[in-house]
Amino acid sequence: MRVVVADDSMIVREGLARLLADAGFAVVGKAETAQELLRRVELTSPDVAIVDIKMPPTYTDEGIAAAQQIRRSHPAIGVLVLSQYLESRYAMRLLEEAPERVGYLLKDRVSDIAVLADALKRIDEGECVIDPTIVTRLLKRSRERGPLDELTRREREVLGLMAEGRSNSAISQTLFLSPKTVEANVGQILRKLDLPPSPDDHRRVLAVLEYLRTGA
Amino acid sequence: MLGLLPALVYDPATFGCSRCADNLLLVADEPGRFDDLGRLGIRFGLAWSLLLIAVAVWRAVRSSRTRQRVVALVVLAGCAYLGLVAAAFATSLERAFVGSGDLERRLWLGQAVALTTLAVAVGWSLLRARRTRSSLARLVVELGESPPPGRLREGIAETLADPALEIAYPIGEGRYVDARGRPVDLARGDDRAATPLVREGRTVALLLHRADLLDNPELIEEVASAARLALENERLQAEARARLEDIRLSRTRIIEAGDAERRRLERDLHDGAQQRLVGLSLALRLMRSHLGTDDGGDLAVRLDTAESEIRRAIVELRDVAHGIHPAVLTDEGLAAALEAFAEEADVRLAALPQERLPAAVETAAYILVAEASKRGAASASVERRDGVLVVEVETDAAPETLVELQDRIGALDGRLRVERAPSGGVRLHAEIPCA
């Protein structure tokens, strides 16, 4: 898989590039700024671009803006945003426009090459990827008694994986369940939470995350 | 003098009046000289009348519009009278003495009418001045009752018939403020003028008024001396208000500087320390993978331990940075920050403003909700109503940092009240101007 790495910190950029190269990825471009990233993407047409959320000049959310721009102009190129922010708001901004081929991972995960490689693979396959820490945080948030309390333990597990952006088949592999069981669980969850019955996998992430964020 | 001189050379007997008494002043009986002196007197009178007309017209033309309106009738009547007098002199020049023929009678009649008009005009202008003075007197009486800020300006504006009049008080360092202590811009157009009201060599106030009021400096002087005590008093109050405003602004600046410093720290932690730790964890992972699986089992375990320690450090650093200043507040605004806060804290959010507000206002509202929800389950609503951000939080007890919160909100000219809630807990009610 061909990837481009954009991070303003040299040590992170180079380290990430070497780690990815060692794991069999082809790093076809490296960028220090958002503009450079867009140029590299234009030139090399990678499968996935890995983007730090904070980049010059304002060091706020240039990464998300760049990711959205790439998704708009190159729908076939996936984007993985690396972030230090736990707040789901940033992830939602990334998903809002087109909830596919995008990912939002916390930065402390990047050294775990297995997680990184899995995320890149899923993004390349068209899924979206949300960091499990963010999903766990949303699931744990205290709220008044509501439909979430009616879910069984298994259903909550499935809901968490749905929120991470996993497809039914991925969920069945992770939880060692048959695809039929997962399908039944998903149907049950959507019914209990009163979410639209069979949205496609990508829209489903958006609906589930929005539900977890606002409780509605 | 010119009227008396002919008497010295006039003998009534020469003019055929045998029954007249002798002229005791008679120096020499010279009828020719008598006529000459009579003509000289008439010429002088004629020149004098014309000169007076010229001076009156000249002064009227040179004065301002307003003054022209006021004196127009006086000048017109005066000029008419002087014109008629001049005409009478002109017709008498031939005869060398002022006669009493038909033409003269008509001229006299005209002069009488002109004089009456002049009297009325002068009377009217006196009446006007009296009216001004009585409104001034009213003002003085009113000022005795310590008027509210701004009333003094209204009173003087009324008296001087200049609704746009402003009073600027000097408070040192070349600064001027109005009665409420707000800065006054002294730069004006051509039609405005500034008159300093000086007392004991010190400027008490600056009147910013219509330029044409300068034609009547006595009026300004009169107003100034009548209102002197009140002006002095109001200057002191204005200065006190301006100083208070200075203090409020400096309080705001201190809090804003603190906030900016926290934002900078948060950024430095993310962009500096955290990036380095991430880089370090990547380096360790690379070393670990180059080690291979068979050799250095112990070393591999130690590298793994080091790496997971670094990962933990990154997570802790993230929490610390977030505690110092939540970046989402700056990036995405109050609503997003509170929603994110509610992801991990026990707080229910009823209403949130969707638009962005000034950074200091957003920070104050955020900290209020965050601090309040430390004391137990909270429910909060944040709404913008007519340029004021109203924050209401119900929780179990008042936050420990209540004084700091009150300081912060006070610095923004807002108020924070703590009330007992029907539920038995407390309700914090804050109003922060955010126009």
Coordinates of C-alpha atoms in Angstrom, one line a residue, chain B:
Chain B
M1 CA -19.1 122.1 19.4
L2 CA -20.1 122.7 15.8
G3 CA -23.5 123.6 17.0
L4 CA -22.2 126.2 19.4
L5 CA -19.6 127.8 17.2
P6 CA -22.0 129.6 14.9
A7 CA -23.4 131.3 18.1
L8 CA -20.2 133.2 18.3
V9 CA -20.7 134.9 15.0
Y10 CA -24.5 135.3 15.0
D11 CA -26.2 138.6 15.8
P12 CA -30.0 138.3 15.7
A13 CA -30.3 142.0 14.9
T14 CA -28.5 141.5 11.6
F15 CA -31.1 139.0 10.6
G16 CA -33.9 141.5 11.3
C17 CA -34.9 140.5 14.8
S18 CA -34.8 143.8 16.6
R19 CA -36.7 142.5 19.5
C20 CA -34.4 139.6 20.2
A21 CA -32.1 139.9 23.2
D22 CA -28.4 140.6 22.6
N23 CA -26.2 137.6 21.9
L24 CA -24.0 137.6 24.9
L25 CA -21.6 135.2 23.3
L26 CA -21.2 137.3 20.2
V27 CA -17.5 137.7 19.3
A28 CA -18.0 139.2 15.8
D29 CA -21.0 139.8 13.6
E30 CA -20.0 137.8 10.5
P31 CA -23.1 136.2 8.7
G32 CA -20.8 134.6 6.0
R33 CA -18.8 132.7 8.7
F34 CA -22.1 131.7 10.3
D35 CA -23.3 130.0 7.1
D36 CA -19.9 128.3 6.7
L37 CA -20.0 126.9 10.2
G38 CA -23.6 125.7 9.7
R39 CA -22.6 123.8 6.6
L40 CA -19.6 122.3 8.3
G41 CA -21.8 121.0 11.1
I42 CA -24.2 119.5 8.6
R43 CA -21.4 117.9 6.6
F44 CA -20.0 116.5 9.7
G45 CA -23.4 115.1 10.8
L46 CA -23.8 113.6 7.3
A47 CA -20.4 112.0 7.3
W48 CA -20.9 110.7 10.9
S49 CA -24.3 109.0 10.0
L50 CA -22.8 107.4 6.9
L51 CA -19.8 106.2 8.9
L52 CA -22.0 104.6 11.5
I53 CA -24.1 102.8 8.8
A54 CA -20.9 101.5 7.3
V55 CA -19.5 100.3 10.6
A56 CA -22.9 98.6 11.6
V57 CA -23.2 96.9 8.2
W58 CA -19.5 95.8 8.3
R59 CA -19.8 94.3 11.7
A60 CA -23.1 92.6 10.8
V61 CA -21.5 91.1 7.6
R62 CA -18.4 89.9 9.5
S63 CA -20.4 88.1 12.3
S64 CA -21.6 84.5 12.1
R65 CA -25.0 83.4 10.7
T66 CA -26.6 83.0 14.1
R67 CA -25.4 86.4 15.3
Q68 CA -26.7 87.9 12.1
R69 CA -30.1 86.4 12.7
V70 CA -30.1 87.9 16.2
V71 CA -29.0 91.4 15.3
A72 CA -30.6 91.7 11.9
L73 CA -33.6 93.7 13.0
V74 CA -31.4 96.0 15.2
V75 CA -29.0 96.7 12.4
L76 CA -31.8 97.2 9.8
A77 CA -33.7 99.6 12.0
G78 CA -30.6 101.5 13.0
C79 CA -29.4 101.8 9.4
A80 CA -32.8 103.0 8.3
Y81 CA -32.8 105.7 11.0
L82 CA -29.2 106.8 10.2
G83 CA -30.1 106.8 6.5
L84 CA -33.0 109.1 7.1
V85 CA -30.9 111.4 9.3
A86 CA -28.3 111.5 6.6
A87 CA -31.0 112.3 4.0
A88 CA -32.2 115.2 6.2
F89 CA -28.7 116.6 6.5
A90 CA -28.2 116.2 2.7
T91 CA -31.3 118.2 1.9
S92 CA -30.3 120.9 4.4
L93 CA -26.8 121.4 3.0
E94 CA -27.9 124.1 0.5
R95 CA -29.6 126.2 3.1
A96 CA -26.7 125.8 5.7
F97 CA -29.2 125.0 8.5
V98 CA -31.7 122.3 9.3
G99 CA -35.1 123.5 8.1
S100 CA -38.6 122.4 8.9
G101 CA -40.2 122.2 5.5
D102 CA -42.6 119.5 4.2
L103 CA -39.8 117.2 3.1
E104 CA -38.1 117.5 6.5
R105 CA -41.4 116.7 8.3
R106 CA -41.7 113.4 6.3
L107 CA -38.1 112.5 7.0
W108 CA -38.7 113.1 10.7
L109 CA -41.8 110.9 10.6
G110 CA -39.7 108.2 9.0
Q111 CA -37.0 108.7 11.6
A112 CA -39.6 108.3 14.4
V113 CA -40.8 105.0 12.8
A114 CA -37.2 103.7 12.5
L115 CA -36.4 104.7 16.1
T116 CA -39.5 102.9 17.4
T117 CA -38.5 99.8 15.4
L118 CA -35.0 100.0 16.8
A119 CA -36.4 100.3 20.3
V120 CA -38.5 97.2 19.8
A121 CA -35.6 95.3 18.3
V122 CA -33.3 96.1 21.2
G123 CA -36.0 95.2 23.6
W124 CA -36.5 91.9 21.9
S125 CA -32.8 91.0 22.0
L126 CA -32.7 92.0 25.7
L127 CA -35.6 89.7 26.3
R128 CA -33.7 86.9 24.6
A129 CA -30.7 87.4 26.7
R130 CA -32.9 87.5 29.8
R131 CA -34.5 84.2 28.7
T132 CA -31.0 82.6 28.3
R133 CA -30.1 84.0 31.7
S134 CA -33.2 82.6 33.4
S135 CA -32.6 79.2 31.8
L136 CA -29.1 79.5 33.2
A137 CA -30.6 80.4 36.6
R138 CA -32.8 77.3 36.4
L139 CA -29.7 75.3 35.5
V140 CA -27.8 76.7 38.6
V141 CA -30.8 75.8 40.8
E142 CA -30.9 72.3 39.4
L143 CA -27.2 71.8 39.8
G144 CA -27.6 72.6 43.5
E145 CA -29.4 69.3 43.7
S146 CA -26.4 67.2 42.5
P147 CA -27.7 66.2 39.0
P148 CA -27.1 62.7 37.6
P149 CA -24.2 62.3 35.2
G150 CA -25.1 63.8 31.9
R151 CA -27.7 66.2 33.2
L152 CA -25.1 69.0 33.5
R153 CA -24.3 68.5 29.8
E154 CA -28.0 68.6 28.9
G155 CA -28.5 71.8 30.9
I156 CA -25.6 73.6 29.4
A157 CA -26.5 72.4 25.9
E158 CA -30.0 73.8 26.5
T159 CA -28.8 77.1 27.8
L160 CA -26.3 77.6 24.9
A161 CA -28.9 76.2 22.4
D162 CA -26.4 73.6 21.1
P163 CA -27.9 70.1 21.5
A164 CA -24.7 68.4 20.3
L165 CA -22.6 70.2 23.0
E166 CA -20.2 68.0 24.8
I167 CA -18.2 68.4 28.0
A168 CA -14.8 66.8 28.2
Y169 CA -13.0 66.5 31.5
P170 CA -9.2 66.3 31.6
I171 CA -8.0 63.5 33.8
G172 CA -4.3 63.8 33.2
E173 CA -1.9 62.1 30.7
G174 CA -3.7 64.2 28.0
R175 CA -6.8 62.0 28.4
Y176 CA -10.3 63.5 28.2
V177 CA -13.4 61.7 29.4
D178 CA -17.2 62.5 29.5
A179 CA -19.3 62.5 32.7
R180 CA -19.5 58.7 32.6
G181 CA -15.8 58.3 32.4
R182 CA -15.7 57.3 28.8
P183 CA -13.0 58.6 26.5
V184 CA -13.9 61.6 24.4
D185 CA -12.5 62.2 21.0
L186 CA -11.4 65.8 20.7
A187 CA -11.0 65.7 16.9
R188 CA -13.9 67.7 15.5
G189 CA -15.1 69.2 12.3
D190 CA -14.7 72.9 11.4
D191 CA -18.1 73.8 12.7
R192 CA -17.1 72.7 16.3
A193 CA -14.9 74.5 18.6
A194 CA -13.5 73.8 22.1
T195 CA -13.4 76.3 24.9
P196 CA -11.4 75.4 27.9
L197 CA -13.0 76.4 31.2
V198 CA -10.1 77.4 33.4
R199 CA -10.1 77.8 37.1
E200 CA -7.0 78.9 39.1
G201 CA -4.8 78.2 36.1
R202 CA -6.1 74.7 35.7
T203 CA -8.5 73.5 33.0
V204 CA -11.6 72.1 34.7
A205 CA -13.4 71.1 31.6
L206 CA -13.4 71.5 27.9
L207 CA -16.7 72.7 26.2
L208 CA -17.0 71.2 22.7
H209 CA -19.6 73.4 21.1
R210 CA -20.8 75.1 17.9
A211 CA -18.1 77.3 16.6
D212 CA -20.4 80.3 16.2
L213 CA -20.9 80.4 20.0
L214 CA -17.5 82.0 20.1
D215 CA -19.2 85.2 18.9
N216 CA -20.7 85.3 22.3
P217 CA -17.8 84.6 24.7
E218 CA -19.6 86.3 27.6
L219 CA -22.4 83.8 27.4
I220 CA -20.0 80.8 27.6
E221 CA -18.1 82.6 30.4
E222 CA -21.4 83.2 32.2
V223 CA -22.5 79.5 31.8
A224 CA -19.0 78.4 33.0
S225 CA -19.0 80.5 36.1
A226 CA -22.6 79.5 37.0
A227 CA -21.8 75.8 36.6
R228 CA -18.3 76.0 37.9
L229 CA -18.9 74.1 41.1
A230 CA -21.0 71.5 39.3
L231 CA -18.4 71.1 36.6
E232 CA -15.6 70.7 39.2
N233 CA -17.8 68.1 41.0
E234 CA -18.6 66.3 37.8
R235 CA -14.9 66.3 36.8
L236 CA -14.0 64.5 40.0
Q237 CA -16.8 62.0 39.5
A238 CA -15.8 61.5 35.9
E239 CA -12.2 61.0 36.9
A240 CA -13.2 58.4 39.5
R241 CA -15.3 56.6 36.9
A242 CA -12.5 56.6 34.4
R243 CA -10.1 55.2 37.0
L244 CA -12.6 52.5 37.9
E245 CA -12.9 51.6 34.2
D246 CA -9.1 51.6 34.0
I247 CA -9.0 49.1 36.8
R248 CA -11.7 47.0 35.3
L249 CA -9.8 46.9 32.0
S250 CA -6.6 46.1 33.7
R251 CA -8.4 43.2 35.5
T252 CA -9.6 42.0 32.2
R253 CA -6.1 42.2 30.8
I254 CA -4.7 40.3 33.6
I255 CA -7.2 37.5 33.2
E256 CA -6.8 37.5 29.4
A257 CA -3.0 37.4 29.8
G258 CA -3.4 34.4 32.1
D259 CA -5.7 32.7 29.6
A260 CA -3.3 33.4 26.7
E261 CA -0.5 32.0 28.8
R262 CA -2.5 28.8 29.5
R263 CA -3.3 28.4 25.8
R264 CA 0.4 28.8 25.0
L265 CA 1.4 26.2 27.6
E266 CA -1.2 23.8 26.3
R267 CA 0.2 24.3 22.8
D268 CA 3.8 23.9 23.9
L269 CA 3.0 20.7 25.7
H270 CA 1.3 19.3 22.6
D271 CA 3.7 20.5 20.0
G272 CA 6.9 20.2 22.1
A273 CA 6.9 17.5 24.8
Q274 CA 4.2 15.3 23.3
Q275 CA 5.7 15.3 19.8
R276 CA 9.1 14.3 21.3
L277 CA 7.6 11.5 23.3
V278 CA 5.7 10.2 20.2
G279 CA 9.0 10.4 18.3
L280 CA 10.7 8.5 21.1
S281 CA 8.1 5.8 21.2
L282 CA 8.5 5.4 17.5
A283 CA 12.3 5.1 17.8
L284 CA 11.9 2.5 20.6
R285 CA 9.5 0.5 18.4
L286 CA 12.0 0.6 15.5
M287 CA 14.8 -0.6 17.7
R288 CA 12.5 -3.3 19.0
S289 CA 11.5 -4.5 15.6
H290 CA 15.2 -4.5 14.4
L291 CA 16.1 -6.7 17.3
G292 CA 14.2 -9.6 15.7
T293 CA 12.4 -12.3 17.7
D294 CA 15.1 -14.7 18.6
D295 CA 18.0 -12.6 20.1
G296 CA 17.9 -10.4 23.2
G297 CA 14.7 -11.7 24.8
D298 CA 15.4 -9.7 27.9
L299 CA 16.2 -6.5 26.0
A300 CA 13.1 -6.9 24.0
V301 CA 11.0 -7.1 27.1
R302 CA 12.7 -4.0 28.5
L303 CA 12.1 -2.1 25.3
D304 CA 8.4 -3.0 25.4
T305 CA 8.2 -1.8 29.0
A306 CA 9.9 1.5 28.1
E307 CA 7.6 2.0 25.2
S308 CA 4.4 1.4 27.2
E309 CA 5.7 3.8 29.8
I310 CA 6.1 6.4 27.2
R311 CA 2.6 5.7 25.9
R312 CA 1.3 6.3 29.4
A313 CA 3.3 9.5 29.7
I314 CA 1.8 10.7 26.4
V315 CA -1.7 10.0 27.8
E316 CA -1.0 11.8 31.0
L317 CA 0.5 14.7 29.2
R318 CA -2.6 14.9 27.1
D319 CA -4.8 15.1 30.3
V320 CA -2.5 17.7 31.8
A321 CA -2.6 19.8 28.7
H322 CA -6.4 19.5 28.5
G323 CA -6.7 20.6 32.1
I324 CA -4.5 23.6 31.5
H325 CA -6.7 24.7 28.6
P326 CA -9.1 22.7 26.5
A327 CA -8.0 23.3 22.9
V328 CA -11.5 22.5 21.7
L329 CA -12.7 25.7 23.4
T330 CA -10.4 27.9 21.2
D331 CA -10.8 25.8 18.1
E332 CA -14.5 25.0 18.0
G333 CA -16.1 27.3 20.6
L334 CA -18.1 27.2 23.8
A335 CA -20.9 24.8 22.6
A336 CA -18.4 22.2 21.3
A337 CA -16.2 22.5 24.4
L338 CA -19.1 22.0 26.7
E339 CA -20.4 19.1 24.7
A340 CA -16.9 17.5 24.8
F341 CA -16.8 18.2 28.6
A342 CA -20.1 16.5 29.0
E343 CA -18.6 13.4 27.4
E344 CA -16.8 12.7 30.6
A345 CA -18.4 14.8 33.3
D346 CA -21.8 14.4 34.9
V347 CA -23.5 17.4 33.4
R348 CA -26.7 17.8 31.5
L349 CA -26.7 20.6 28.9
A350 CA -30.1 22.2 28.2
A351 CA -29.2 25.0 25.8
L352 CA -26.0 26.1 24.2
P353 CA -25.2 29.1 22.0
Q354 CA -24.2 28.0 18.5
E355 CA -22.4 31.2 17.5
R356 CA -18.9 32.1 18.5
L357 CA -18.4 34.6 21.3
P358 CA -15.4 36.7 22.5
A359 CA -12.7 34.3 23.8
A360 CA -12.8 35.7 27.4
V361 CA -16.6 35.2 27.6
E362 CA -16.4 31.7 26.3
T363 CA -13.6 30.8 28.7
A364 CA -15.5 32.3 31.7
A365 CA -18.7 30.4 30.8
Y366 CA -16.8 27.2 30.3
I367 CA -14.9 27.4 33.6
L368 CA -18.1 28.3 35.4
V369 CA -19.9 25.1 34.2
A370 CA -16.8 23.0 34.6
E371 CA -16.2 24.2 38.2
A372 CA -19.8 23.8 39.2
S373 CA -20.0 20.3 38.0
K374 CA -17.1 19.3 40.2
R375 CA -19.6 19.6 43.1
G376 CA -22.0 16.9 41.9
A377 CA -24.3 16.2 39.1
A378 CA -25.0 19.4 37.3
S379 CA -27.4 20.7 34.7
A380 CA -26.5 23.8 32.8
S381 CA -28.0 26.1 30.3
V382 CA -26.1 28.8 28.4
E383 CA -28.1 31.2 26.4
R384 CA -27.5 34.5 24.7
R385 CA -30.2 37.1 25.4
D386 CA -29.9 40.7 24.1
G387 CA -26.1 40.9 24.1
V388 CA -25.8 39.1 27.4
L389 CA -24.7 35.5 27.9
V390 CA -26.8 34.0 30.6
V391 CA -25.3 30.9 32.2
E392 CA -27.3 28.9 34.7
V393 CA -26.0 25.9 36.5
E394 CA -27.7 23.8 39.1
T395 CA -25.5 21.6 41.2
D396 CA -25.2 20.3 44.8
A397 CA -23.0 23.0 46.3
A398 CA -21.3 26.2 45.4
P399 CA -17.9 25.7 43.7
E400 CA -14.8 26.0 45.8
T401 CA -13.4 28.6 43.3
L402 CA -16.5 30.8 43.7
V403 CA -14.4 34.0 44.4
E404 CA -12.1 33.4 41.4
L405 CA -15.2 32.8 39.2
Q406 CA -16.8 36.0 40.5
D407 CA -13.5 37.9 39.8
R408 CA -13.3 36.5 36.3
I409 CA -17.0 37.3 35.5
G410 CA -16.7 40.7 37.2
A411 CA -13.7 41.6 35.0
L412 CA -16.0 41.1 32.0
D413 CA -18.5 43.5 33.6
G414 CA -20.8 40.6 34.4
R415 CA -22.4 39.3 37.6
L416 CA -22.5 35.9 39.3
R417 CA -25.2 35.1 41.8
V418 CA -25.6 32.0 43.9
E419 CA -29.1 31.1 44.9
R420 CA -30.7 28.2 46.7
A421 CA -32.3 25.8 44.2
P422 CA -35.7 24.2 44.8
S423 CA -33.9 20.8 44.6
G424 CA -31.9 21.7 47.8
G425 CA -28.7 22.4 45.9
V426 CA -27.5 25.7 44.6
R427 CA -28.2 27.5 41.4
L428 CA -25.4 29.7 39.9
H429 CA -26.7 32.5 37.7
A430 CA -24.2 34.4 35.7
E431 CA -24.8 37.3 33.3
I432 CA -21.9 38.2 31.1
P433 CA -22.1 41.0 28.5
C434 CA -21.0 39.7 25.1
A435 CA -22.2 42.3 22.6

